[in-house]
Amino acid sequence: MSLAVNALSFRAGNVDILRGVSIAPLTQRLTGVLGPNGSGKSTLLRLLAGLATPSGGHVSLDNLALSHWRKRERAKRIALVEQQAATGLDLRVIDVVRLGRIPWRKAFAGQDAEDDQAVEQALEWTHLSHLRQRRWQHLSGGEQQRTQLARALAQSASELLLDEPTNHLDIHHQLELLELLKTLPARSVVALHDLNLAAMFCDRLILLDRGAVVADGAPAEVLTHQHILDVYGVDAQVTPDPLGGCTIAYRRLRGAGANTQGAGR
């Protein structure tokens, strides 16, 4: 089974961040969550992880509301990689990755062979084995991002949630990361800004705008000229890709004159 969302709402002060969002079970290998800044992507991921309490509706895992799951059991099933992960502690890469094994350890028990294997596999997947002894504070932004991904992978969860995981990564590592997610045994839900990367890698896309779902389906169904114009205010040319999905060339802002047309026209 998998995560699903029913009439989910979230309110912060007097602001509705999410409004009645319903999402059918997230059974696809890689689901992308799209939308402008402030559309509710990060909030949705935190609610899917059980780290925030909805104002209405609920998230379920295996047809059971997350509120009924024990925290440790939920952590064995759901791992979240957030946008910012800072620490004041002088941890090594391998120390951060080992944190992913906490839900699996018995009280007062140390690292066992299964933990070691999961950590080593996570380091290998993220190409961080050679940096295992490097201190967190000495890592680049991209290396820190990959270390947090390795920590989540070591968690051995069946549901992997990632909030803008391609931030701080060059194009090579962006492609490498998304290709990795396609091969993992876990189902991944990824918040992305790059529509072309989403079209290239995701099996399903969920487009948010002002806290509501505008479109949900295959990339070619979601990334239409009209949806991009309505949600982002950008005139774009959407071309079917013979290898699957589509390619998007941004032309100009809605209502802008010819002098503001961007590259890709």
PDB file of C-alpha atoms in Angstrom:
ATOM      1  CA  MET A   1       0.000   0.000   0.000  1.00  0.00           C
ATOM      2  CA  SER A   2       1.042   3.640  -0.004  1.00  0.00           C
ATOM      3  CA  LEU A   3       0.311   7.204   1.047  1.00  0.00           C
ATOM      4  CA  ALA A   4      -2.961   8.908   0.143  1.00  0.00           C
ATOM      5  CA  VAL A   5      -4.575  12.259   0.982  1.00  0.00           C
ATOM      6  CA  ASN A   6      -8.227  12.981   1.740  1.00  0.00           C
ATOM      7  CA  ALA A   7      -9.644  16.539   1.886  1.00  0.00           C
ATOM      8  CA  LEU A   8      -6.419  17.826   3.450  1.00  0.00           C
ATOM      9  CA  SER A   9      -6.286  21.413   4.693  1.00  0.00           C
ATOM     10  CA  PHE A  10      -3.648  23.346   6.588  1.00  0.00           C
ATOM     11  CA  ARG A  11      -4.003  26.824   8.036  1.00  0.00           C
ATOM     12  CA  ALA A  12      -1.222  28.981   9.495  1.00  0.00           C
ATOM     13  CA  GLY A  13      -2.645  31.951  11.361  1.00  0.00           C
ATOM     14  CA  ASN A  14      -5.197  33.476   9.010  1.00  0.00           C
ATOM     15  CA  VAL A  15      -3.652  31.987   5.883  1.00  0.00           C
ATOM     16  CA  ASP A  16      -4.894  28.825   4.170  1.00  0.00           C
ATOM     17  CA  ILE A  17      -1.752  27.034   2.964  1.00  0.00           C
ATOM     18  CA  LEU A  18      -3.612  23.952   1.671  1.00  0.00           C
ATOM     19  CA  ARG A  19      -7.314  23.857   0.832  1.00  0.00           C
ATOM     20  CA  GLY A  20      -9.181  20.555   0.597  1.00  0.00           C
ATOM     21  CA  VAL A  21      -6.428  18.623  -1.173  1.00  0.00           C
ATOM     22  CA  SER A  22      -7.274  15.035  -2.111  1.00  0.00           C
ATOM     23  CA  ILE A  23      -4.717  12.784  -3.775  1.00  0.00           C
ATOM     24  CA  ALA A  24      -5.300   9.174  -4.818  1.00  0.00           C
ATOM     25  CA  PRO A  25      -2.771   6.612  -3.508  1.00  0.00           C
ATOM     26  CA  LEU A  26       0.796   7.513  -4.466  1.00  0.00           C
ATOM     27  CA  THR A  27       1.678   4.151  -5.957  1.00  0.00           C
ATOM     28  CA  GLN A  28       3.949   5.352  -8.777  1.00  0.00           C
ATOM     29  CA  ARG A  29       7.720   4.959  -8.554  1.00  0.00           C
ATOM     30  CA  LEU A  30       8.352   8.715  -8.815  1.00  0.00           C
ATOM     31  CA  THR A  31       5.704  11.394  -8.277  1.00  0.00           C
ATOM     32  CA  GLY A  32       6.551  15.058  -8.757  1.00  0.00           C
ATOM     33  CA  VAL A  33       4.848  17.886  -6.863  1.00  0.00           C
ATOM     34  CA  LEU A  34       4.952  21.163  -8.800  1.00  0.00           C
ATOM     35  CA  GLY A  35       3.777  24.695  -8.222  1.00  0.00           C
ATOM     36  CA  PRO A  36       4.971  28.292  -7.774  1.00  0.00           C
ATOM     37  CA  ASN A  37       6.594  29.528  -4.587  1.00  0.00           C
ATOM     38  CA  GLY A  38       3.988  29.551  -1.833  1.00  0.00           C
ATOM     39  CA  SER A  39       1.717  27.008  -3.502  1.00  0.00           C
ATOM     40  CA  GLY A  40       1.971  24.562  -0.575  1.00  0.00           C
ATOM     41  CA  LYS A  41       4.535  22.006  -1.808  1.00  0.00           C
ATOM     42  CA  SER A  42       6.712  21.942   1.318  1.00  0.00           C
ATOM     43  CA  THR A  43       3.695  21.944   3.615  1.00  0.00           C
ATOM     44  CA  LEU A  44       2.193  19.009   1.738  1.00  0.00           C
ATOM     45  CA  LEU A  45       5.406  16.999   2.115  1.00  0.00           C
ATOM     46  CA  ARG A  46       5.589  17.720   5.859  1.00  0.00           C
ATOM     47  CA  LEU A  47       1.984  16.588   6.244  1.00  0.00           C
ATOM     48  CA  LEU A  48       2.724  13.436   4.236  1.00  0.00           C
ATOM     49  CA  ALA A  49       5.598  12.756   6.641  1.00  0.00           C
ATOM     50  CA  GLY A  50       3.406  13.273   9.693  1.00  0.00           C
ATOM     51  CA  LEU A  51       5.510  16.219  10.906  1.00  0.00           C
ATOM     52  CA  ALA A  52       2.610  18.666  10.929  1.00  0.00           C
ATOM     53  CA  THR A  53      -1.009  18.365  12.014  1.00  0.00           C
ATOM     54  CA  PRO A  54      -3.631  19.158   9.367  1.00  0.00           C
ATOM     55  CA  SER A  55      -6.406  21.645  10.034  1.00  0.00           C
ATOM     56  CA  GLY A  56      -8.804  19.303   8.264  1.00  0.00           C
ATOM     57  CA  GLY A  57      -8.820  15.995   6.430  1.00  0.00           C
ATOM     58  CA  HIS A  58      -6.063  13.423   6.825  1.00  0.00           C
ATOM     59  CA  VAL A  59      -3.109  11.589   5.315  1.00  0.00           C
ATOM     60  CA  SER A  60      -3.266   7.808   5.352  1.00  0.00           C
ATOM     61  CA  LEU A  61      -0.673   5.078   4.984  1.00  0.00           C
ATOM     62  CA  ASP A  62      -1.932   1.605   4.128  1.00  0.00           C
ATOM     63  CA  ASN A  63      -5.487   2.956   4.574  1.00  0.00           C
ATOM     64  CA  LEU A  64      -4.737   3.953   8.179  1.00  0.00           C
ATOM     65  CA  ALA A  65      -4.545   7.631   9.161  1.00  0.00           C
ATOM     66  CA  LEU A  66      -1.005   8.718  10.050  1.00  0.00           C
ATOM     67  CA  SER A  67      -2.280   9.936  13.424  1.00  0.00           C
ATOM     68  CA  HIS A  68      -2.921   6.286  14.340  1.00  0.00           C
ATOM     69  CA  TRP A  69       0.634   5.183  13.551  1.00  0.00           C
ATOM     70  CA  ARG A  70       3.242   5.025  16.301  1.00  0.00           C
ATOM     71  CA  LYS A  71       6.082   7.451  15.576  1.00  0.00           C
ATOM     72  CA  ARG A  72       8.750   4.736  15.413  1.00  0.00           C
ATOM     73  CA  GLU A  73       6.717   2.558  13.046  1.00  0.00           C
ATOM     74  CA  ARG A  74       5.872   5.574  10.899  1.00  0.00           C
ATOM     75  CA  ALA A  75       9.571   6.494  10.722  1.00  0.00           C
ATOM     76  CA  LYS A  76      10.364   3.002   9.440  1.00  0.00           C
ATOM     77  CA  ARG A  77       8.003   3.594   6.528  1.00  0.00           C
ATOM     78  CA  ILE A  78       8.411   7.304   5.685  1.00  0.00           C
ATOM     79  CA  ALA A  79      11.640   9.283   5.237  1.00  0.00           C
ATOM     80  CA  LEU A  80      11.765  13.023   4.523  1.00  0.00           C
ATOM     81  CA  VAL A  81      14.611  15.068   3.033  1.00  0.00           C
ATOM     82  CA  GLU A  82      13.868  18.745   3.638  1.00  0.00           C
ATOM     83  CA  GLN A  83      15.321  21.726   1.772  1.00  0.00           C
ATOM     84  CA  GLN A  84      17.468  22.997   4.621  1.00  0.00           C
ATOM     85  CA  ALA A  85      19.292  20.683   7.002  1.00  0.00           C
ATOM     86  CA  ALA A  86      21.771  22.570   9.158  1.00  0.00           C
ATOM     87  CA  THR A  87      23.521  21.303  12.262  1.00  0.00           C
ATOM     88  CA  GLY A  88      25.813  23.000  14.746  1.00  0.00           C
ATOM     89  CA  LEU A  89      27.359  19.665  15.683  1.00  0.00           C
ATOM     90  CA  ASP A  90      30.711  18.669  14.240  1.00  0.00           C
ATOM     91  CA  LEU A  91      29.437  15.439  12.684  1.00  0.00           C
ATOM     92  CA  ARG A  92      31.112  13.349  10.042  1.00  0.00           C
ATOM     93  CA  VAL A  93      29.220  12.257   6.929  1.00  0.00           C
ATOM     94  CA  ILE A  94      28.934   8.707   8.217  1.00  0.00           C
ATOM     95  CA  ASP A  95      27.537   9.973  11.556  1.00  0.00           C
ATOM     96  CA  VAL A  96      24.769  11.858   9.728  1.00  0.00           C
ATOM     97  CA  VAL A  97      23.911   8.837   7.577  1.00  0.00           C
ATOM     98  CA  ARG A  98      23.783   6.577  10.644  1.00  0.00           C
ATOM     99  CA  LEU A  99      21.028   8.778  12.060  1.00  0.00           C
ATOM    100  CA  GLY A 100      18.739   7.172   9.507  1.00  0.00           C
ATOM    101  CA  ARG A 101      18.967   3.879  11.405  1.00  0.00           C
ATOM    102  CA  ILE A 102      17.541   5.235  14.678  1.00  0.00           C
ATOM    103  CA  PRO A 103      13.955   4.001  14.060  1.00  0.00           C
ATOM    104  CA  TRP A 104      15.273   0.448  13.629  1.00  0.00           C
ATOM    105  CA  ARG A 105      17.396   0.255  16.778  1.00  0.00           C
ATOM    106  CA  LYS A 106      16.175  -1.219  20.010  1.00  0.00           C
ATOM    107  CA  ALA A 107      16.560   0.871  23.158  1.00  0.00           C
ATOM    108  CA  PHE A 108      20.190   1.121  24.297  1.00  0.00           C
ATOM    109  CA  ALA A 109      21.315  -1.086  21.399  1.00  0.00           C
ATOM    110  CA  GLY A 110      24.276  -0.173  19.221  1.00  0.00           C
ATOM    111  CA  GLN A 111      24.814  -0.476  15.488  1.00  0.00           C
ATOM    112  CA  ASP A 112      24.418  -4.021  14.187  1.00  0.00           C
ATOM    113  CA  ALA A 113      25.337  -5.702  10.904  1.00  0.00           C
ATOM    114  CA  GLU A 114      22.012  -4.793   9.283  1.00  0.00           C
ATOM    115  CA  ASP A 115      22.544  -1.143  10.199  1.00  0.00           C
ATOM    116  CA  ASP A 116      26.074  -1.211   8.803  1.00  0.00           C
ATOM    117  CA  GLN A 117      24.857  -2.725   5.543  1.00  0.00           C
ATOM    118  CA  ALA A 118      22.105  -0.101   5.127  1.00  0.00           C
ATOM    119  CA  VAL A 119      24.559   2.738   5.797  1.00  0.00           C
ATOM    120  CA  GLU A 120      27.146   1.398   3.368  1.00  0.00           C
ATOM    121  CA  GLN A 121      24.509   0.918   0.672  1.00  0.00           C
ATOM    122  CA  ALA A 122      23.256   4.485   1.167  1.00  0.00           C
ATOM    123  CA  LEU A 123      26.805   5.887   0.902  1.00  0.00           C
ATOM    124  CA  GLU A 124      27.382   3.882  -2.271  1.00  0.00           C
ATOM    125  CA  TRP A 125      24.091   4.956  -3.866  1.00  0.00           C
ATOM    126  CA  THR A 126      24.901   8.628  -3.255  1.00  0.00           C
ATOM    127  CA  HIS A 127      28.604   8.333  -4.192  1.00  0.00           C
ATOM    128  CA  LEU A 128      29.715   9.507  -0.759  1.00  0.00           C
ATOM    129  CA  SER A 129      31.818   6.535   0.351  1.00  0.00           C
ATOM    130  CA  HIS A 130      35.043   8.479  -0.150  1.00  0.00           C
ATOM    131  CA  LEU A 131      33.684  11.346   1.988  1.00  0.00           C
ATOM    132  CA  ARG A 132      32.553   9.226   4.943  1.00  0.00           C
ATOM    133  CA  GLN A 133      35.056  10.866   7.326  1.00  0.00           C
ATOM    134  CA  ARG A 134      34.536  14.422   6.041  1.00  0.00           C
ATOM    135  CA  ARG A 135      33.043  16.848   8.575  1.00  0.00           C
ATOM    136  CA  TRP A 136      29.593  18.261   7.849  1.00  0.00           C
ATOM    137  CA  GLN A 137      30.793  21.852   8.164  1.00  0.00           C
ATOM    138  CA  HIS A 138      33.411  21.250   5.453  1.00  0.00           C
ATOM    139  CA  LEU A 139      30.966  19.949   2.851  1.00  0.00           C
ATOM    140  CA  SER A 140      29.685  21.936  -0.111  1.00  0.00           C
ATOM    141  CA  GLY A 141      25.950  22.611  -0.378  1.00  0.00           C
ATOM    142  CA  GLY A 142      25.585  19.793  -2.898  1.00  0.00           C
ATOM    143  CA  GLU A 143      27.511  17.363  -0.702  1.00  0.00           C
ATOM    144  CA  GLN A 144      25.347  18.261   2.279  1.00  0.00           C
ATOM    145  CA  GLN A 145      22.250  17.647   0.157  1.00  0.00           C
ATOM    146  CA  ARG A 146      23.517  14.214  -0.902  1.00  0.00           C
ATOM    147  CA  THR A 147      24.438  13.380   2.708  1.00  0.00           C
ATOM    148  CA  GLN A 148      20.870  14.102   3.806  1.00  0.00           C
ATOM    149  CA  LEU A 149      19.603  11.910   0.979  1.00  0.00           C
ATOM    150  CA  ALA A 150      21.941   9.134   2.141  1.00  0.00           C
ATOM    151  CA  ARG A 151      20.571   9.491   5.678  1.00  0.00           C
ATOM    152  CA  ALA A 152      17.035   9.045   4.335  1.00  0.00           C
ATOM    153  CA  LEU A 153      18.060   6.055   2.205  1.00  0.00           C
ATOM    154  CA  ALA A 154      19.694   4.403   5.233  1.00  0.00           C
ATOM    155  CA  GLN A 155      16.285   4.664   6.900  1.00  0.00           C
ATOM    156  CA  SER A 156      15.120   1.881   4.525  1.00  0.00           C
ATOM    157  CA  ALA A 157      11.676   3.464   4.232  1.00  0.00           C
ATOM    158  CA  SER A 158       9.142   2.423   1.618  1.00  0.00           C
ATOM    159  CA  GLU A 159       8.007   6.044   1.103  1.00  0.00           C
ATOM    160  CA  LEU A 160      10.669   8.678   0.363  1.00  0.00           C
ATOM    161  CA  LEU A 161       9.722  12.373   0.401  1.00  0.00           C
ATOM    162  CA  LEU A 162      12.119  14.980  -0.962  1.00  0.00           C
ATOM    163  CA  ASP A 163      11.672  18.760  -0.908  1.00  0.00           C
ATOM    164  CA  GLU A 164      13.633  20.376  -3.762  1.00  0.00           C
ATOM    165  CA  PRO A 165      16.416  17.739  -3.674  1.00  0.00           C
ATOM    166  CA  THR A 166      18.089  19.148  -6.795  1.00  0.00           C
ATOM    167  CA  ASN A 167      18.859  22.473  -5.077  1.00  0.00           C
ATOM    168  CA  HIS A 168      22.624  23.089  -4.818  1.00  0.00           C
ATOM    169  CA  LEU A 169      23.315  20.311  -7.329  1.00  0.00           C
ATOM    170  CA  ASP A 170      24.913  20.809 -10.744  1.00  0.00           C
ATOM    171  CA  ILE A 171      23.117  19.340 -13.759  1.00  0.00           C
ATOM    172  CA  HIS A 172      25.192  16.136 -13.657  1.00  0.00           C
ATOM    173  CA  HIS A 173      24.221  15.419 -10.051  1.00  0.00           C
ATOM    174  CA  GLN A 174      20.612  16.493 -10.661  1.00  0.00           C
ATOM    175  CA  LEU A 175      20.248  13.871 -13.385  1.00  0.00           C
ATOM    176  CA  GLU A 176      22.151  11.310 -11.328  1.00  0.00           C
ATOM    177  CA  LEU A 177      19.889  11.831  -8.302  1.00  0.00           C
ATOM    178  CA  LEU A 178      16.635  11.572 -10.251  1.00  0.00           C
ATOM    179  CA  GLU A 179      17.864   8.502 -12.112  1.00  0.00           C
ATOM    180  CA  LEU A 180      18.718   6.956  -8.726  1.00  0.00           C
ATOM    181  CA  LEU A 181      15.212   7.635  -7.410  1.00  0.00           C
ATOM    182  CA  LYS A 182      13.770   5.782 -10.407  1.00  0.00           C
ATOM    183  CA  THR A 183      15.737   2.655  -9.485  1.00  0.00           C
ATOM    184  CA  LEU A 184      15.172   2.568  -5.720  1.00  0.00           C
ATOM    185  CA  PRO A 185      12.765   0.075  -4.150  1.00  0.00           C
ATOM    186  CA  ALA A 186      11.069   2.986  -2.346  1.00  0.00           C
ATOM    187  CA  ARG A 187       8.309   5.109  -3.842  1.00  0.00           C
ATOM    188  CA  SER A 188       9.440   8.741  -4.067  1.00  0.00           C
ATOM    189  CA  VAL A 189       7.451  11.977  -3.912  1.00  0.00           C
ATOM    190  CA  VAL A 190       9.585  14.931  -4.992  1.00  0.00           C
ATOM    191  CA  ALA A 191       8.856  18.663  -4.915  1.00  0.00           C
ATOM    192  CA  LEU A 192      10.492  20.237  -7.967  1.00  0.00           C
ATOM    193  CA  HIS A 193      10.716  23.627  -9.674  1.00  0.00           C
ATOM    194  CA  ASP A 194      12.270  22.456 -12.936  1.00  0.00           C
ATOM    195  CA  LEU A 195       9.367  21.443 -15.173  1.00  0.00           C
ATOM    196  CA  ASN A 196      11.603  19.793 -17.770  1.00  0.00           C
ATOM    197  CA  LEU A 197      13.243  17.546 -15.161  1.00  0.00           C
ATOM    198  CA  ALA A 198       9.784  16.687 -13.849  1.00  0.00           C
ATOM    199  CA  ALA A 199       8.597  15.783 -17.346  1.00  0.00           C
ATOM    200  CA  MET A 200      11.707  13.735 -17.996  1.00  0.00           C
ATOM    201  CA  PHE A 201      11.718  11.596 -14.851  1.00  0.00           C
ATOM    202  CA  CYS A 202       8.345  11.576 -13.098  1.00  0.00           C
ATOM    203  CA  ASP A 203       5.651   8.960 -13.689  1.00  0.00           C
ATOM    204  CA  ARG A 204       2.979  11.221 -12.216  1.00  0.00           C
ATOM    205  CA  LEU A 205       2.749  14.956 -11.546  1.00  0.00           C
ATOM    206  CA  ILE A 206       0.634  16.898  -9.078  1.00  0.00           C
ATOM    207  CA  LEU A 207       0.359  20.613  -9.854  1.00  0.00           C
ATOM    208  CA  LEU A 208      -0.527  22.924  -6.960  1.00  0.00           C
ATOM    209  CA  ASP A 209      -1.597  26.543  -7.041  1.00  0.00           C
ATOM    210  CA  ARG A 210      -2.535  28.599  -3.987  1.00  0.00           C
ATOM    211  CA  GLY A 211      -2.969  25.471  -1.888  1.00  0.00           C
ATOM    212  CA  ALA A 212      -5.221  23.526  -4.268  1.00  0.00           C
ATOM    213  CA  VAL A 213      -4.627  20.772  -6.825  1.00  0.00           C
ATOM    214  CA  VAL A 214      -4.911  22.164 -10.361  1.00  0.00           C
ATOM    215  CA  ALA A 215      -3.940  18.978 -12.211  1.00  0.00           C
ATOM    216  CA  ASP A 216      -2.910  15.418 -11.336  1.00  0.00           C
ATOM    217  CA  GLY A 217      -1.809  12.833 -13.873  1.00  0.00           C
ATOM    218  CA  ALA A 218       0.826  11.865 -16.405  1.00  0.00           C
ATOM    219  CA  PRO A 219       3.373  14.593 -17.304  1.00  0.00           C
ATOM    220  CA  ALA A 220       1.847  15.226 -20.736  1.00  0.00           C
ATOM    221  CA  GLU A 221      -1.582  15.708 -19.127  1.00  0.00           C
ATOM    222  CA  VAL A 222      -0.359  18.113 -16.441  1.00  0.00           C
ATOM    223  CA  LEU A 223       2.289  20.158 -18.258  1.00  0.00           C
ATOM    224  CA  THR A 224       0.057  21.739 -20.852  1.00  0.00           C
ATOM    225  CA  HIS A 225       0.401  25.226 -22.309  1.00  0.00           C
ATOM    226  CA  GLN A 226      -2.767  26.330 -20.515  1.00  0.00           C
ATOM    227  CA  HIS A 227      -1.794  24.932 -17.105  1.00  0.00           C
ATOM    228  CA  ILE A 228       1.624  26.601 -17.269  1.00  0.00           C
ATOM    229  CA  LEU A 229       0.045  29.888 -18.342  1.00  0.00           C
ATOM    230  CA  ASP A 230      -2.657  29.774 -15.653  1.00  0.00           C
ATOM    231  CA  VAL A 231      -0.423  28.681 -12.761  1.00  0.00           C
ATOM    232  CA  TYR A 232       2.934  30.286 -13.539  1.00  0.00           C
ATOM    233  CA  GLY A 233       1.851  33.197 -15.733  1.00  0.00           C
ATOM    234  CA  VAL A 234       4.320  32.086 -18.390  1.00  0.00           C
ATOM    235  CA  ASP A 235       3.684  31.519 -22.084  1.00  0.00           C
ATOM    236  CA  ALA A 236       5.454  28.265 -22.951  1.00  0.00           C
ATOM    237  CA  GLN A 237       5.749  25.978 -25.921  1.00  0.00           C
ATOM    238  CA  VAL A 238       5.173  22.343 -24.908  1.00  0.00           C
ATOM    239  CA  THR A 239       6.494  19.759 -27.356  1.00  0.00           C
ATOM    240  CA  PRO A 240       5.894  15.997 -27.022  1.00  0.00           C
ATOM    241  CA  ASP A 241       9.142  14.119 -26.464  1.00  0.00           C
ATOM    242  CA  PRO A 242       9.474  10.955 -28.595  1.00  0.00           C
ATOM    243  CA  LEU A 243      11.261   9.314 -25.652  1.00  0.00           C
ATOM    244  CA  GLY A 244       8.317  10.064 -23.358  1.00  0.00           C
ATOM    245  CA  GLY A 245       6.938  13.099 -21.547  1.00  0.00           C
ATOM    246  CA  CYS A 246       7.434  16.510 -23.106  1.00  0.00           C
ATOM    247  CA  THR A 247       9.896  19.361 -23.522  1.00  0.00           C
ATOM    248  CA  ILE A 248       9.034  22.875 -22.391  1.00  0.00           C
ATOM    249  CA  ALA A 249      10.487  26.027 -23.927  1.00  0.00           C
ATOM    250  CA  TYR A 250       9.627  29.176 -21.981  1.00  0.00           C
ATOM    251  CA  ARG A 251       8.747  32.040 -24.292  1.00  0.00           C
ATOM    252  CA  ARG A 252       7.590  35.067 -22.283  1.00  0.00           C
ATOM    253  CA  LEU A 253       5.624  36.217 -19.263  1.00  0.00           C
ATOM    254  CA  ARG A 254       1.891  36.505 -19.712  1.00  0.00           C
ATOM    255  CA  GLY A 255       1.119  39.842 -21.336  1.00  0.00           C
ATOM    256  CA  ALA A 256       4.788  40.748 -21.837  1.00  0.00           C
ATOM    257  CA  GLY A 257       5.923  42.392 -25.050  1.00  0.00           C
ATOM    258  CA  ALA A 258       8.314  40.999 -27.611  1.00  0.00           C
ATOM    259  CA  ASN A 259      11.350  42.579 -25.910  1.00  0.00           C
ATOM    260  CA  THR A 260      10.866  40.380 -22.803  1.00  0.00           C
ATOM    261  CA  GLN A 261      10.778  37.080 -24.659  1.00  0.00           C
ATOM    262  CA  GLY A 262      13.324  34.691 -23.215  1.00  0.00           C
ATOM    263  CA  ALA A 263      15.665  32.127 -24.642  1.00  0.00           C
ATOM    264  CA  GLY A 264      14.041  29.056 -26.051  1.00  0.00           C
ATOM    265  CA  ARG A 265      11.644  30.930 -28.343  1.00  0.00           C
TER     266      ARG A 265
END
